[in-house]
Short mmCIF file of C-alpha atoms and ligand atoms in Angstrom, two decimals:
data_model
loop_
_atom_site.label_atom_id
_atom_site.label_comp_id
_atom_site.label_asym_id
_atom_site.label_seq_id
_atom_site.Cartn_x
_atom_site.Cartn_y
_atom_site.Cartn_z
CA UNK H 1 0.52 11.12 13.94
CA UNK H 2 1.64 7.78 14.62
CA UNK H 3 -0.12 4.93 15.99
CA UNK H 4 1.27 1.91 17.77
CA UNK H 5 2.36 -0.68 16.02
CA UNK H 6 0.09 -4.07 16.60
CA UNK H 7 2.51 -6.25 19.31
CA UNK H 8 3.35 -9.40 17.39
CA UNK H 9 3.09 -8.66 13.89
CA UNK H 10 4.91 -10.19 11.50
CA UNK H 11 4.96 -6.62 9.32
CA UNK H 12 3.93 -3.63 10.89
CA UNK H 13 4.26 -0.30 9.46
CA UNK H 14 3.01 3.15 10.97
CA UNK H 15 2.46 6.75 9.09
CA UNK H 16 5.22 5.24 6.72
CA UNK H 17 5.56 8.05 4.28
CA UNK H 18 8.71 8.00 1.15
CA UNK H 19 9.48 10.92 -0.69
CA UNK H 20 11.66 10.95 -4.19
CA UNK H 21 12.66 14.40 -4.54
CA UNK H 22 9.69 16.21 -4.68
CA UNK H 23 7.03 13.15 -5.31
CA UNK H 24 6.00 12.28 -2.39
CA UNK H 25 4.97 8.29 -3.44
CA UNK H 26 3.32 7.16 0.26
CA UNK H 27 1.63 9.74 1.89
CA UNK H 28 0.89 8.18 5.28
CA UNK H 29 1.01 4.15 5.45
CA UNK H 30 -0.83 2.34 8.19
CA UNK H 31 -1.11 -1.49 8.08
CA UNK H 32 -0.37 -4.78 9.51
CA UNK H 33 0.10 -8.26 8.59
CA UNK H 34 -0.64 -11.08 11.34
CA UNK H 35 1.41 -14.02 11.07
CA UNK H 36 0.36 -16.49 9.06
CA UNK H 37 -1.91 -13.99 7.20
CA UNK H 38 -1.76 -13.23 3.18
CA UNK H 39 -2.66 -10.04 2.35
CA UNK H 40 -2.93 -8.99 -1.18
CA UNK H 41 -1.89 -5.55 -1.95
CA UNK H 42 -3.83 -3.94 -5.27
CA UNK H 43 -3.58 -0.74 -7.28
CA UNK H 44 -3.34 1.28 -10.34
CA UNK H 45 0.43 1.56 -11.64
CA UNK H 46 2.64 4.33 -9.82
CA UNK H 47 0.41 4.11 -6.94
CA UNK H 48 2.97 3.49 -4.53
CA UNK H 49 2.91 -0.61 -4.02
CA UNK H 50 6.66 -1.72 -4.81
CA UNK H 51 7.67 1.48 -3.03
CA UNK H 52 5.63 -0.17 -0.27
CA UNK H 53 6.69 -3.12 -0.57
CA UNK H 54 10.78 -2.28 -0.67
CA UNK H 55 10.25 -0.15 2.06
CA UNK H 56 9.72 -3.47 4.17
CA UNK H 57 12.70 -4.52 3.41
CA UNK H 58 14.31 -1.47 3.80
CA UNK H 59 15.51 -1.37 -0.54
CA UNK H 60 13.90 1.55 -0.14
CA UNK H 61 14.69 4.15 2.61
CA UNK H 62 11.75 5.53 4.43
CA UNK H 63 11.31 9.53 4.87
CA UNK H 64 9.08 9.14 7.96
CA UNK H 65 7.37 6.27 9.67
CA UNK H 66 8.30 3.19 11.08
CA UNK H 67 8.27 -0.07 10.29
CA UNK H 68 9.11 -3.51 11.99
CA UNK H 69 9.45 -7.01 10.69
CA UNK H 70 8.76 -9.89 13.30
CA UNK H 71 9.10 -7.61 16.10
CA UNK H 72 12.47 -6.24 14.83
CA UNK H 73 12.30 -2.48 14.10
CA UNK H 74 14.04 -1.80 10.63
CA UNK H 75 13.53 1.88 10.77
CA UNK H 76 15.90 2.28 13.78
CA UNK H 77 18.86 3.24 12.48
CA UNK H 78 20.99 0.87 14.65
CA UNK H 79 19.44 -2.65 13.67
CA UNK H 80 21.57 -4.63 11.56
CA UNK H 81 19.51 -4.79 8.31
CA UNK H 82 20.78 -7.60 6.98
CA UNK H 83 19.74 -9.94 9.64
CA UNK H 84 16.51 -8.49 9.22
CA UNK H 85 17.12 -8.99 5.00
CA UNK H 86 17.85 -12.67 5.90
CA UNK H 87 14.43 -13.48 7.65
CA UNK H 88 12.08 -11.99 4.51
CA UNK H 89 12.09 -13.56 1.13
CA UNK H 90 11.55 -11.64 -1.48
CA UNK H 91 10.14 -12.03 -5.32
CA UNK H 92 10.02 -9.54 -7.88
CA UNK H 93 8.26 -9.54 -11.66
CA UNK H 94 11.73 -9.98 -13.38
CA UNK H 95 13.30 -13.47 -11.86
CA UNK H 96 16.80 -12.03 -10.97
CA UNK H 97 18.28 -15.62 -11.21
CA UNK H 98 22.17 -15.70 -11.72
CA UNK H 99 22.08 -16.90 -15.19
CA UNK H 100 25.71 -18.40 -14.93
CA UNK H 101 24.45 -21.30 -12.02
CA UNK H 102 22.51 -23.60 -12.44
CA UNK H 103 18.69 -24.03 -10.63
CA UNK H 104 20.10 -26.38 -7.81
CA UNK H 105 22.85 -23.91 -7.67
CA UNK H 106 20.77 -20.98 -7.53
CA UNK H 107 19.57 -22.13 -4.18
CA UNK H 108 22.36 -23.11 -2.77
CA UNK H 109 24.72 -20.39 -3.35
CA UNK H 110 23.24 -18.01 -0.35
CA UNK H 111 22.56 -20.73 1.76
CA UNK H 112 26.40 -21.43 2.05
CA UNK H 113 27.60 -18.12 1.38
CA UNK H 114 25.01 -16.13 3.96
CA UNK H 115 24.14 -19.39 6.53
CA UNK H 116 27.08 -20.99 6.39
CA UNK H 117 25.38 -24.41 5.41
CA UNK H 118 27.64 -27.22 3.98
CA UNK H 119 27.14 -28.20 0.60
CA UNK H 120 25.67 -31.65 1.28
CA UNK H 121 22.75 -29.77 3.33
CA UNK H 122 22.39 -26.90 1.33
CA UNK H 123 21.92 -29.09 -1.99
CA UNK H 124 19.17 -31.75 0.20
CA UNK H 125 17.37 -28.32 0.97
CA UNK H 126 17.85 -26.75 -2.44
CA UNK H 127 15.87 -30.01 -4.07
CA UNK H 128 12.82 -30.43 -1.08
CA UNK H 129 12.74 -26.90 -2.25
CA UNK H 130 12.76 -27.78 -5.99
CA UNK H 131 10.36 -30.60 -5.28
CA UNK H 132 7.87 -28.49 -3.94
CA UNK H 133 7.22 -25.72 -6.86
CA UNK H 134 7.29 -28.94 -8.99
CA UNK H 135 10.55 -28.87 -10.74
CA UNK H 136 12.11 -31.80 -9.43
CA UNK H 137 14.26 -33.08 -12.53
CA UNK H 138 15.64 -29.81 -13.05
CA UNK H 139 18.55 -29.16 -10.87
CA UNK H 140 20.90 -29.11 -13.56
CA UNK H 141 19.34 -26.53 -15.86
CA UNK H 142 20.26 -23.26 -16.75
CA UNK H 143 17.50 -20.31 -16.42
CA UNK H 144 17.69 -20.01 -20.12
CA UNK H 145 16.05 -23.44 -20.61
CA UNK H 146 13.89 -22.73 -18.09
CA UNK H 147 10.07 -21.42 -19.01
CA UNK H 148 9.55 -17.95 -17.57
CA UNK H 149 7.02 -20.01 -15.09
CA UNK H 150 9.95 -22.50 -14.10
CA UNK H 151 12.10 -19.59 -13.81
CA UNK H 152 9.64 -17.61 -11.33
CA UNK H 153 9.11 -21.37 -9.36
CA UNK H 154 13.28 -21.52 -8.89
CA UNK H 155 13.31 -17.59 -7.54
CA UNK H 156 10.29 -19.19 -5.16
CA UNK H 157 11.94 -21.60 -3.85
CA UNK H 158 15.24 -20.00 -3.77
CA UNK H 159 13.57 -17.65 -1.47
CA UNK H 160 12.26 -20.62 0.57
CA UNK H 161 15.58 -22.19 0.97
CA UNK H 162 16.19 -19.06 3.50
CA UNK H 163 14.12 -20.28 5.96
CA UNK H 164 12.07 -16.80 5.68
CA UNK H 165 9.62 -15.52 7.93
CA UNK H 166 7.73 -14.13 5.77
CA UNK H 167 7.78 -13.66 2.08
CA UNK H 168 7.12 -10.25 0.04
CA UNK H 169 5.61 -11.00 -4.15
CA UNK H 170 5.80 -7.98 -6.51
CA UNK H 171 3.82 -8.87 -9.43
CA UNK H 172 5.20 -12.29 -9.81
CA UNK H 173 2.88 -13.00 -12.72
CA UNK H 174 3.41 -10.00 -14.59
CA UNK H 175 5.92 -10.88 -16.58
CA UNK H 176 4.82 -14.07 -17.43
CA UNK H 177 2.72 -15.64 -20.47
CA UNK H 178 -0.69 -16.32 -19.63
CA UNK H 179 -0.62 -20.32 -20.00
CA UNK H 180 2.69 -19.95 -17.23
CA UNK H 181 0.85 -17.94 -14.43
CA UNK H 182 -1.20 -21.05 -13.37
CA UNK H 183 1.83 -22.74 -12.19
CA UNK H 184 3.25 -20.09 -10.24
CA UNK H 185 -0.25 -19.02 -8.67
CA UNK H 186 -0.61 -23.10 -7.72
CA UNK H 187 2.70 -22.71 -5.70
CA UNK H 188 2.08 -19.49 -3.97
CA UNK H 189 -1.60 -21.22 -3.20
CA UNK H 190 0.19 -24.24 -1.51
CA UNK H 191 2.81 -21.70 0.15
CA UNK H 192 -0.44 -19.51 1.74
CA UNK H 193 -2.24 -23.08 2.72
CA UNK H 194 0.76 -24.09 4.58
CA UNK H 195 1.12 -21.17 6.74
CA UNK H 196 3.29 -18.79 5.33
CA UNK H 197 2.91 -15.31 5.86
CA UNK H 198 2.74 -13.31 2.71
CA UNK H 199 2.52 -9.99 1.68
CA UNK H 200 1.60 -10.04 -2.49
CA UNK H 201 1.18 -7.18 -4.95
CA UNK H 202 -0.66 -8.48 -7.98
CA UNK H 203 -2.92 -7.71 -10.74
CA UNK H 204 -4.51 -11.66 -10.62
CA UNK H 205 -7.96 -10.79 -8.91
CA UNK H 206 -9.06 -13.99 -8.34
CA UNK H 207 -6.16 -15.43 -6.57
CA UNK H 208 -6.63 -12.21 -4.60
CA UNK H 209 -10.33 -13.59 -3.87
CA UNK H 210 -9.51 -17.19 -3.20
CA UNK H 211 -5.93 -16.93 -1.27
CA UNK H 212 -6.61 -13.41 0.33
CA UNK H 213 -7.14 -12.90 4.20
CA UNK H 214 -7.12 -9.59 3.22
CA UNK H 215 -6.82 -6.99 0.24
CA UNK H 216 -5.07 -3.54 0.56
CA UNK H 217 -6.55 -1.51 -2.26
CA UNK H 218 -3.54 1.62 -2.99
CA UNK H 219 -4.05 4.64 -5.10
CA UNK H 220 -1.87 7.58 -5.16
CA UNK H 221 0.19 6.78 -2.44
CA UNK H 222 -2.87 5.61 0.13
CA UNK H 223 -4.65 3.31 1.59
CA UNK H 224 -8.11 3.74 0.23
CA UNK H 225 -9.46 0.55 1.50
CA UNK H 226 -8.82 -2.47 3.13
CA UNK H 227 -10.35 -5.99 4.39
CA UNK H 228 -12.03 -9.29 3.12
CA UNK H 229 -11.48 -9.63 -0.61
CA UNK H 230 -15.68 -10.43 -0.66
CA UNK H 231 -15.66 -6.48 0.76
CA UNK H 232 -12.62 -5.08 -1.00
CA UNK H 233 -12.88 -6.74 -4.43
CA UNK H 234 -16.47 -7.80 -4.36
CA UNK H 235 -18.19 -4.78 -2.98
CA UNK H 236 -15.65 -2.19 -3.39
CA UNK H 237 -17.03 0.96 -0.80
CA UNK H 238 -14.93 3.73 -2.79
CA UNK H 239 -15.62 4.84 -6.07
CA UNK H 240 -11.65 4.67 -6.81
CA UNK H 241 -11.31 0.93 -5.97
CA UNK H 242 -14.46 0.45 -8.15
CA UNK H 243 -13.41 2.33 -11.05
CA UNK H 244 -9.42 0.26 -10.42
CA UNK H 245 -11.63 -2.72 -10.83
CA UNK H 246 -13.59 -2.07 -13.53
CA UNK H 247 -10.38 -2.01 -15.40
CA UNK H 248 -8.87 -4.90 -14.62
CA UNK H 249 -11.76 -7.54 -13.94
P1 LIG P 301 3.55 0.76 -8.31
O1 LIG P 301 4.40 -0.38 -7.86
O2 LIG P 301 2.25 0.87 -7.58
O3 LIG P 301 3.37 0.80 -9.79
P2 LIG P 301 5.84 2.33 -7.52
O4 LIG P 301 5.99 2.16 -6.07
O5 LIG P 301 6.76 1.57 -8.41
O6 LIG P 301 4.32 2.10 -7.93
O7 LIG P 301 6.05 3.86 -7.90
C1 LIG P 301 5.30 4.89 -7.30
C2 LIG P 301 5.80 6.21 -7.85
O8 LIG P 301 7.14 6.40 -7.39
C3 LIG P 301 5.84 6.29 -9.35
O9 LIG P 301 5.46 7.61 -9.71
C4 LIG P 301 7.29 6.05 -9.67
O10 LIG P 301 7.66 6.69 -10.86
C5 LIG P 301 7.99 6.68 -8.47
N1 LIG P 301 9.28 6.05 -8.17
C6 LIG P 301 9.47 4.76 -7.79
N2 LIG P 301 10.77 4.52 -7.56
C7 LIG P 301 11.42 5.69 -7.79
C8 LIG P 301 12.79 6.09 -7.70
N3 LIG P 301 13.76 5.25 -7.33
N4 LIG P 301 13.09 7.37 -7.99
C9 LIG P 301 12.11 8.24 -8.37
N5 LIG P 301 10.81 7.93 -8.46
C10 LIG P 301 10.46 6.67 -8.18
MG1 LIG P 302 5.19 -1.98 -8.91
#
């Protein structure tokens, strides 16, 4: 059964379900993010959250369920997806920067090639953008000089550069050394503080507690529990969540 979706959401999805052959990864997915909200989305491994996550942006096809973005359906099969693509940023563990351009262009390359921006404007946005993770200075670099952290902070505000909506995080720490996650978390902190809305899968529990409106705990394809990370994450109701948080607090 489907529910209604919540009238303006920025995500909504309803009894969202995706099947891979026979593994059926979401078994039912009801949720919604408000705008302006950041809700952190936690979970053992193969539980279902990038699946989630790429079914948003519709990298992932849906079996059943529907889901809209800023009051634009994505599940109905006429929209044109990639207007809907356009309005979400999106940031994944692995940086996917084009190695072969530098940061400044990096940012600019979609802006001219998918909004049709000039070069002078695309290159004044590309560096407030670069300004604001804190890598002014390095426009001209290569993501192989880049720290794994300065890589991530170029994907952020490559992302930015968009003008998104709303921005999707899977794992963005993950991949990172420990003394380069600060960095990152400090510009996703100053992205949540200035409005953003943000949907974030990660394993870092206490930016989940301080930056959270709300925490999505996943396991096996389900919502086990949701709301304030003091409930979710500091008095976990379900013996699952506990035992997922045992293990990584
Ligand atoms: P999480 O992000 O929580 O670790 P995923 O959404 O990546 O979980 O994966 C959930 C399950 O779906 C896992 O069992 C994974 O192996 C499976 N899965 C994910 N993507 C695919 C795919 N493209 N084809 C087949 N199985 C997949
Ligand atoms: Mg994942």
């Amino acid at each position: 059964m489907t529910t209604e979706p919540v009238a303006g959401a920025a995500i909504d999805v309803r009894g969202l379900r995706k099947s891979f052959g026979a593994l059926e990864v979401l078994r039912g997915i009801d949720f919604s993010v408000a705008r302006g909200e950041v809700v952190c989305v936690i979970g053992p491994s193969g539980s279902g959250k990038s699946t989630l996550l790429r079914c948003v942006n519709l990298l992932e096809e849906p079996s059943a369920g529907r889901v809209t973005v800023a009051g634009t359906e994505v599940t109905d099969p006429e929209v044109d997806i990639d207007r809907v693509r356009r309005r979400i940023g999106m940031v994944f563990q692995s940086f996917h920067l084009f190695p072969h351009l530098t940061a400044l262009e990096n940012l600019t390359i979609a802006q001219r090639r998918v909004l049709r921006r000039g070069r002078a404007e695309a290159e004044r946005i590309a560096r407030s953008h670069l300004a604001r993770v804190g890598l002014s200075g390095k426009e001209a670099a290569y993501p192989a000089q880049l720290s794994g952290g300065q890589q991530q902070r170029v994907a952020i505000a490559r992302a930015l550069s968009m003008d998104p909506e709303l921005m999707l995080f899977d794992e963005p720490t993950s991949a990172l050394d420990p003394e380069l996650v600060g960095d990152v978390l400090a510009v996703m902190r100053a992205l949540a503080r200035d409005g953003m809305t943000m949907l974030v899968v990660t394993h870092e529990m206490s930016f989940a507690r301080e930056v959270a409106d709300r925490v999505v705990f996943m396991d096996d394809g389900s919502i086990v529990e949701e709301g304030t990370p003091e409930q979710v994450v500091g008095a976990p109701r379900h013996e699952r969540t506990r035992t997922f948080l045992a293990r990584v607090l």
